Amino acid sequence: MEDFYRAFPKAELHRHLEGSLRLKTMLDIARAHGITIPFGTGPLSSLVQVQGGEPFTYQNFLAKFNTLRMFYRSPEVIYRVTREAVEDAARDNVRYLELRFTPVALSRAERFPLHDVMDWVCGSARKAAQEFNIQVALIASVNRHESVELAEQVAWLAAERRECGILGLDLAGNEADFPAEPFLGVFREAKQAGLRLTIHAGEWGGAENVRAAVETLGAERIGHGVRVLEDPSVVRMAREHKTVFEVCVTSNYQSGVVKSLADHPLMRMLSAGLIVTLATDDPSISQITLSDEYRRACEDLGMPQETLKQCTLAAVEASFLPQFEKEKLAAKFRKELAL
Ligand code: ADE
Ligand code: ZN
């Protein structure tokens, strides 16, 4: 019998391309491009995937992306990692994926023009979606520690590529040390240009960051947001705005947001009447699939299996697809989930 969680038709709103590289592919790229692993740091896996023995901190988590940035050496590499990220989701029975990617990170090693990198990801994602029979939309991510000027460039290039499937803009990176407010103008203009907005907040920063992301920057969805529960007034605000939370349980544990899995507030967020969806964040860094996260929610955090249907449909209904396409997709999911 096929595993229940793998067979479950899934939808995911929060997965980073840069956190989705297969280890085998990284080894191929390292060999082909002469990338050497710094002496004394151990195997590649210890640099790009969370290890059991290391302290679970946001610093260690974010450090993986610094190593990963060395791998984007050619258009073919970017094409391949995008294709494989889509393939891996499809093989896990993810039917709808919003894949986010960070053009600045992908362009850095070889100084590729941002617009080229974005076109490569768009082209590869579109082709892979057809090949592996999965619906894919893209979100462009900008990091808090990069300049506002770069964020503005990415936002404009993304807005010009809505026809190619870039539907949204995301703010990611180090929330502990970099505020979102400098990006206010960029996010306002992006919204005016038709991009939908999601922001990482309430992960490595407090509930006030969730309020700022929603009320000031205009985010419809919040990446993580699990610390929203620290302030009941922000919980009320999120309920009133129908803010959608993209919750990534394993990532939260491995990046030090919660001390133990048992402490994860997923069930308390649901009880508080918040709209919750489940996602992987960085499946390769965490060595997980979305099925693993569905299983973890039910078997470790006590979510009834019936509630998986609610979270899955919430993801579909909060997707950044145009209304007509979203309704078609939601109808398919409702039918298959017998809702
Ligand atoms: N980029 C990739 N994963 C992230 C996370 N969990 N938080 C912020 N930025 C990220
Ligand atoms: Zn994320």
Coordinates of C-alpha atoms and ligand atoms in Angstrom, one line a residue:
M1 CA 0.0 0.0 0.0
E2 CA 1.3 3.4 -0.9
D3 CA 2.1 5.6 2.0
F4 CA -0.8 7.8 3.1
Y5 CA 1.1 11.1 3.2
R6 CA 2.9 10.5 -0.1
A7 CA -0.4 9.5 -1.8
F8 CA -2.2 12.6 -0.4
P9 CA -2.5 15.3 -3.2
K10 CA -0.5 18.2 -1.9
A11 CA 0.0 21.9 -2.5
E12 CA 2.9 24.0 -1.4
L13 CA 3.4 27.7 -1.2
H14 CA 6.8 28.0 0.4
R15 CA 9.8 26.3 -1.1
H16 CA 13.1 27.9 -2.0
L17 CA 14.9 26.8 -5.1
E18 CA 18.3 27.5 -3.5
G19 CA 17.3 25.1 -0.6
S20 CA 16.2 22.4 -3.0
L21 CA 19.5 21.2 -4.7
R22 CA 20.1 17.5 -4.7
L23 CA 23.4 16.5 -3.0
K24 CA 24.3 14.3 -6.0
T25 CA 23.8 17.3 -8.3
M26 CA 26.0 19.5 -6.1
L27 CA 28.7 16.9 -6.3
D28 CA 28.4 16.7 -10.1
I29 CA 28.6 20.5 -10.3
A30 CA 31.6 20.7 -7.9
R31 CA 33.4 18.1 -10.1
A32 CA 32.6 19.8 -13.4
H33 CA 33.4 23.3 -12.3
G34 CA 36.4 22.5 -10.0
I35 CA 34.7 23.7 -6.9
T36 CA 36.8 22.6 -3.9
I37 CA 35.4 22.1 -0.5
P38 CA 37.4 24.1 2.1
F39 CA 40.0 21.9 3.8
G40 CA 38.9 20.7 7.3
T41 CA 35.2 21.4 6.9
G42 CA 34.3 17.7 6.3
P43 CA 32.0 16.4 3.6
L44 CA 29.9 18.7 1.4
S45 CA 26.8 17.5 3.1
S46 CA 27.9 19.1 6.4
L47 CA 28.1 22.5 4.6
V48 CA 24.8 22.4 2.8
Q49 CA 22.5 20.3 4.9
V50 CA 21.6 20.6 8.6
Q51 CA 23.5 18.0 10.6
G52 CA 22.2 16.3 13.8
G53 CA 25.2 17.3 15.9
E54 CA 25.3 21.1 15.1
P55 CA 23.6 23.8 17.2
F56 CA 20.2 24.6 15.6
T57 CA 20.5 28.3 15.1
Y58 CA 19.5 30.7 12.4
Q59 CA 23.2 31.6 11.8
N60 CA 24.0 28.0 11.1
F61 CA 20.9 27.6 8.9
L62 CA 21.6 30.7 6.8
A63 CA 25.3 29.7 6.5
K64 CA 24.2 26.8 4.2
F65 CA 23.2 29.4 1.6
N66 CA 26.6 30.9 1.6
T67 CA 28.1 27.6 0.4
L68 CA 25.2 27.0 -2.0
R69 CA 26.0 30.3 -3.7
M70 CA 29.2 28.8 -5.1
F71 CA 27.3 26.3 -7.3
Y72 CA 25.4 28.6 -9.7
R73 CA 28.2 28.5 -12.4
S74 CA 26.4 28.3 -15.7
P75 CA 23.0 28.6 -17.3
E76 CA 22.9 24.8 -17.6
V77 CA 23.4 24.5 -13.8
I78 CA 20.5 26.9 -13.1
Y79 CA 18.4 25.1 -15.7
R80 CA 19.2 21.7 -14.1
V81 CA 18.6 22.6 -10.5
T82 CA 15.2 24.2 -11.4
R83 CA 14.1 21.2 -13.3
E84 CA 15.1 18.8 -10.5
A85 CA 13.4 20.9 -7.9
V86 CA 10.2 20.7 -9.9
E87 CA 10.7 17.0 -10.5
D88 CA 11.2 16.2 -6.8
A89 CA 8.0 18.0 -5.9
A90 CA 6.1 16.2 -8.6
R91 CA 7.4 12.8 -7.4
D92 CA 6.2 13.6 -3.9
N93 CA 2.7 14.1 -5.3
V94 CA 2.8 17.9 -4.9
R95 CA 0.2 18.9 -7.5
Y96 CA 0.7 22.7 -7.1
L97 CA 4.0 24.3 -6.2
E98 CA 4.9 27.9 -5.7
L99 CA 8.7 27.8 -6.1
R100 CA 10.6 30.9 -4.9
F101 CA 14.0 31.8 -6.1
T102 CA 16.6 34.5 -5.3
P103 CA 17.9 36.0 -8.5
V104 CA 20.7 37.9 -6.7
A105 CA 22.0 34.7 -5.2
L106 CA 21.8 32.8 -8.5
S107 CA 23.6 35.6 -10.4
R108 CA 26.4 36.3 -7.9
A109 CA 29.1 33.7 -8.6
E110 CA 29.4 34.4 -12.3
R111 CA 27.9 37.9 -12.4
F112 CA 25.1 36.8 -14.6
P113 CA 22.6 39.6 -15.4
L114 CA 19.6 39.3 -13.2
H115 CA 17.2 39.2 -16.1
D116 CA 19.0 36.3 -17.7
V117 CA 18.9 34.3 -14.5
M118 CA 15.2 35.0 -14.1
D119 CA 14.5 33.9 -17.7
W120 CA 16.5 30.7 -17.2
V121 CA 14.5 29.8 -14.1
C122 CA 11.2 30.7 -15.8
G123 CA 12.0 28.6 -18.9
S124 CA 13.2 25.6 -17.0
A125 CA 10.3 25.6 -14.5
R126 CA 7.7 25.9 -17.3
K127 CA 9.2 23.0 -19.2
A128 CA 9.6 20.8 -16.1
A129 CA 6.0 21.5 -15.0
Q130 CA 4.8 20.1 -18.3
E131 CA 7.2 17.1 -18.3
F132 CA 6.4 16.1 -14.7
N133 CA 2.7 17.0 -14.8
I134 CA 2.6 19.5 -11.9
Q135 CA 1.4 23.1 -11.9
V136 CA 4.1 25.5 -10.9
A137 CA 4.2 29.3 -10.2
L138 CA 7.2 31.3 -9.3
I139 CA 8.0 33.9 -6.6
A140 CA 11.0 36.2 -6.8
S141 CA 12.8 36.5 -3.4
V142 CA 14.9 39.3 -2.1
N143 CA 17.1 39.1 1.0
R144 CA 16.9 41.6 3.8
H145 CA 20.7 42.0 4.0
E146 CA 21.0 43.0 0.3
S147 CA 20.5 46.6 -0.8
V148 CA 17.1 48.1 -1.5
E149 CA 18.3 49.1 -5.0
L150 CA 18.9 45.4 -5.9
A151 CA 15.5 44.5 -4.4
E152 CA 14.0 47.2 -6.6
Q153 CA 15.6 45.8 -9.7
V154 CA 14.4 42.3 -8.9
A155 CA 10.9 43.5 -8.3
W156 CA 10.7 45.4 -11.6
L157 CA 12.1 42.4 -13.6
A158 CA 9.7 40.1 -11.8
A159 CA 6.7 42.4 -12.6
E160 CA 7.8 42.3 -16.3
R161 CA 7.7 38.5 -16.1
R162 CA 4.2 37.8 -14.8
E163 CA 3.3 36.2 -18.1
C164 CA 6.2 33.8 -17.6
G165 CA 4.9 32.7 -14.3
I166 CA 6.5 35.0 -11.7
L167 CA 3.4 35.9 -9.7
G168 CA 4.9 37.2 -6.4
L169 CA 7.6 38.9 -4.4
D170 CA 9.1 37.6 -1.2
L171 CA 11.3 39.1 1.5
A172 CA 13.6 36.5 3.0
G173 CA 16.9 36.2 4.9
N174 CA 18.1 37.4 8.2
E175 CA 15.1 38.7 10.1
A176 CA 17.0 39.0 13.4
D177 CA 19.3 41.7 12.2
F178 CA 17.7 43.4 9.3
P179 CA 14.3 45.2 9.4
A180 CA 11.7 45.0 6.6
E181 CA 10.9 48.7 6.7
P182 CA 13.6 49.9 4.2
F183 CA 11.9 47.7 1.6
L184 CA 8.5 49.4 2.0
G185 CA 8.7 51.4 -1.2
V186 CA 9.8 48.3 -3.2
F187 CA 6.9 46.2 -1.9
R188 CA 4.4 49.0 -2.5
E189 CA 5.5 49.5 -6.1
A190 CA 5.6 45.7 -6.7
K191 CA 2.0 45.5 -5.5
Q192 CA 0.9 48.3 -7.8
A193 CA 2.7 46.5 -10.6
G194 CA 0.5 43.5 -10.0
L195 CA 2.8 41.3 -8.0
R196 CA 1.4 39.4 -4.9
L197 CA 3.3 39.7 -1.7
T198 CA 4.6 37.3 0.9
I199 CA 7.2 38.1 3.6
H200 CA 9.2 36.0 6.0
A201 CA 8.3 37.4 9.4
G202 CA 7.7 36.2 13.0
E203 CA 10.4 33.5 12.4
W204 CA 13.6 34.9 13.9
G205 CA 11.9 38.1 14.9
G206 CA 8.8 38.8 17.1
A207 CA 5.1 39.2 16.4
E208 CA 5.6 42.9 15.7
N209 CA 7.3 41.9 12.5
V210 CA 4.2 40.1 11.4
R211 CA 2.2 43.2 12.0
A212 CA 4.7 45.3 10.0
A213 CA 4.7 42.8 7.1
V214 CA 0.9 42.8 6.9
E215 CA -0.1 46.4 7.8
T216 CA 2.9 48.4 6.6
L217 CA 4.3 46.3 3.7
G218 CA 1.0 44.8 2.5
A219 CA 1.9 41.1 2.7
E220 CA -1.1 38.8 2.1
R221 CA 0.9 35.8 3.2
I222 CA 3.6 35.4 5.9
G223 CA 6.5 33.0 5.7
H224 CA 6.5 31.1 9.0
G225 CA 4.9 33.8 11.3
V226 CA 4.9 31.3 14.1
R227 CA 5.8 33.9 16.7
V228 CA 2.5 35.7 16.0
L229 CA 1.1 34.0 19.1
E230 CA 3.4 36.1 21.3
D231 CA 1.0 39.0 20.8
P232 CA -2.8 38.4 20.9
S233 CA -3.4 41.8 19.2
V234 CA -1.3 40.6 16.2
V235 CA -3.3 37.3 16.1
R236 CA -6.5 39.4 16.0
M237 CA -5.0 41.6 13.2
A238 CA -4.0 38.5 11.2
R239 CA -7.5 37.0 11.6
E240 CA -9.1 40.2 10.4
H241 CA -6.8 40.5 7.4
K242 CA -7.2 36.7 6.6
T243 CA -3.4 36.5 6.6
V244 CA -2.2 33.2 5.4
F245 CA 0.7 31.5 7.3
E246 CA 3.2 29.3 5.4
V247 CA 4.3 27.1 8.3
C248 CA 7.5 25.0 7.9
V249 CA 7.8 22.8 11.0
T250 CA 11.1 21.1 10.4
S251 CA 12.8 24.3 9.3
N252 CA 11.5 26.1 12.4
Y253 CA 13.1 23.4 14.6
Q254 CA 16.4 23.3 12.7
S255 CA 16.8 27.0 12.6
G256 CA 16.2 27.5 16.3
V257 CA 12.7 29.1 16.2
V258 CA 11.4 26.3 18.5
K259 CA 13.5 24.4 21.1
S260 CA 11.9 21.1 20.3
L261 CA 9.3 19.8 17.9
A262 CA 6.9 19.3 20.7
D263 CA 7.1 23.1 21.3
H264 CA 6.0 23.9 17.8
P265 CA 2.9 26.2 17.8
L266 CA 1.2 24.7 14.7
M267 CA -1.8 23.4 16.6
R268 CA -2.1 26.5 18.7
M269 CA -2.1 28.6 15.5
L270 CA -5.0 26.6 14.1
S271 CA -6.9 26.8 17.4
A272 CA -6.4 30.6 17.4
G273 CA -8.4 30.6 14.1
L274 CA -5.4 31.5 11.9
I275 CA -5.2 30.3 8.3
V276 CA -2.4 27.7 8.2
T277 CA -0.7 26.0 5.3
L278 CA 2.2 23.5 5.5
A279 CA 5.4 23.8 3.5
T280 CA 9.0 22.6 3.4
D281 CA 11.0 25.8 3.1
D282 CA 14.3 24.1 2.1
P283 CA 13.8 20.4 1.4
S284 CA 17.4 19.6 0.6
I285 CA 18.9 21.6 3.5
S286 CA 16.5 19.9 5.9
Q287 CA 16.5 16.5 4.0
I288 CA 12.7 16.4 4.0
T289 CA 9.8 16.1 1.6
L290 CA 6.4 17.8 1.9
S291 CA 5.0 14.3 2.7
D292 CA 7.4 14.2 5.6
E293 CA 6.0 17.5 6.8
Y294 CA 2.4 16.3 6.5
R295 CA 3.4 13.2 8.5
R296 CA 5.2 15.2 11.1
A297 CA 2.2 17.5 11.6
C298 CA -0.1 14.5 12.2
E299 CA 2.2 12.1 14.0
D300 CA 4.4 14.4 16.0
L301 CA 2.2 17.4 16.5
G302 CA -1.2 15.8 16.8
M303 CA -2.9 17.3 13.8
P304 CA -5.9 15.2 12.8
Q305 CA -5.5 13.7 9.3
E306 CA -8.8 15.4 8.4
T307 CA -7.2 18.8 9.1
L308 CA -4.6 18.1 6.3
K309 CA -7.4 18.6 3.9
Q310 CA -8.1 22.0 5.3
C311 CA -4.5 23.0 5.2
T312 CA -4.1 21.8 1.7
L313 CA -7.1 23.6 0.4
A314 CA -6.0 26.7 2.3
A315 CA -2.8 26.6 0.3
V316 CA -4.7 26.3 -3.0
E317 CA -7.0 29.2 -2.0
A318 CA -4.1 31.4 -1.0
S319 CA -2.1 30.7 -4.1
F320 CA -1.1 33.7 -6.2
L321 CA -2.7 32.3 -9.3
P322 CA -5.2 34.5 -11.1
Q323 CA -8.7 34.0 -9.7
F324 CA -10.0 31.9 -12.6
E325 CA -7.1 29.4 -12.6
K326 CA -7.2 29.2 -8.8
E327 CA -10.9 28.3 -8.9
K328 CA -10.2 25.5 -11.4
L329 CA -7.4 24.2 -9.2
A330 CA -9.5 24.4 -6.0
A331 CA -12.3 22.5 -7.7
K332 CA -9.9 19.7 -8.6
F333 CA -8.5 19.5 -5.1
R334 CA -12.0 19.6 -3.5
K335 CA -13.1 16.7 -5.6
E336 CA -10.0 14.6 -4.9
L337 CA -10.0 15.4 -1.2
A338 CA -13.8 14.7 -1.1
L339 CA -14.5 18.1 0.4
Ligands
ADE1 N1 15.7 31.6 3.0 C1 15.7 30.3 2.9 N2 15.1 29.8 4.0 C2 14.8 30.8 4.8 C3 14.2 31.0 6.1 N3 13.7 29.9 6.8 N4 14.1 32.2 6.6 C4 14.5 33.3 5.9 N5 15.1 33.2 4.8 C5 15.2 32.0 4.2
ZN2 ZN 11.7 30.4 3.6

